[in-house]
Coordinates of C-alpha atoms in Angstrom, one line a residue:
X19 CA 179.5 42.3 94.6
X20 CA 176.7 44.2 96.4
X21 CA 177.7 46.4 99.3
X22 CA 176.1 46.8 102.7
X23 CA 175.6 50.2 104.3
X24 CA 176.0 51.1 108.0
X25 CA 174.5 54.2 109.4
X26 CA 177.1 55.3 112.0
X27 CA 178.4 58.4 113.7
X28 CA 180.7 58.7 116.7
X29 CA 178.0 60.7 118.5
X30 CA 176.1 57.4 118.9
X31 CA 178.6 56.6 121.6
X32 CA 177.1 59.4 123.7
X33 CA 173.7 57.8 123.7
X34 CA 173.6 56.3 127.2
X35 CA 170.4 54.6 127.9
X36 CA 171.5 53.2 131.3
X37 CA 171.2 49.5 131.9
X38 CA 169.9 48.5 128.5
X39 CA 171.3 46.4 125.6
X40 CA 171.4 49.5 123.5
X41 CA 174.6 51.0 125.0
X42 CA 177.8 52.8 124.0
X43 CA 179.8 49.9 125.2
X44 CA 178.0 47.4 123.0
X45 CA 178.3 49.8 120.1
X46 CA 182.1 50.3 120.6
X47 CA 182.6 46.5 120.9
X48 CA 180.6 46.0 117.6
X49 CA 182.7 48.7 115.8
X50 CA 185.9 47.2 117.1
X51 CA 184.9 43.7 115.9
X52 CA 183.9 45.1 112.5
X53 CA 187.3 46.8 112.1
X54 CA 189.3 43.9 113.5
X55 CA 187.6 41.3 111.2
X56 CA 188.0 43.5 108.1
X57 CA 184.3 43.7 107.7
X58 CA 184.2 47.4 108.1
X59 CA 186.2 47.8 104.8
X60 CA 183.2 46.1 103.0
X61 CA 180.6 48.5 104.5
X62 CA 179.5 51.9 103.1
X63 CA 179.4 54.1 106.2
X64 CA 176.3 56.4 105.8
X65 CA 176.1 59.7 107.7
X66 CA 173.0 59.9 109.7
X67 CA 170.4 62.5 109.0
X68 CA 167.5 63.8 111.2
X69 CA 164.4 61.8 110.8
X70 CA 161.3 63.6 109.5
X71 CA 158.7 64.1 112.2
X72 CA 156.3 61.9 110.3
X73 CA 158.7 59.0 110.6
X74 CA 159.3 59.7 114.3
X75 CA 155.5 59.8 114.9
X76 CA 155.1 56.5 113.2
X77 CA 157.0 54.7 116.0
X78 CA 156.5 57.1 119.0
X79 CA 153.4 58.5 120.6
X80 CA 152.7 62.2 120.5
X81 CA 153.0 62.4 124.3
X82 CA 156.4 60.8 124.2
X83 CA 157.6 63.2 121.7
X84 CA 156.3 66.2 123.7
X85 CA 158.1 64.8 126.7
X86 CA 161.4 64.9 124.9
X87 CA 160.8 68.4 123.6

């Protein structure tokens, strides 16, 4: 059986975007459900790695990246 990977780190729970669907609460509920349903045992948890700047620039403008710096 093929396995599925999940890129996850507890630090993701610190990413507070305010009133937005991408939120720590949604992530914590998702992880709770994956654990309670047993699905988490079927996943390969992958440690996140910093994205290369080329990849970041493919989805964000230079101005936005400079704002974050």
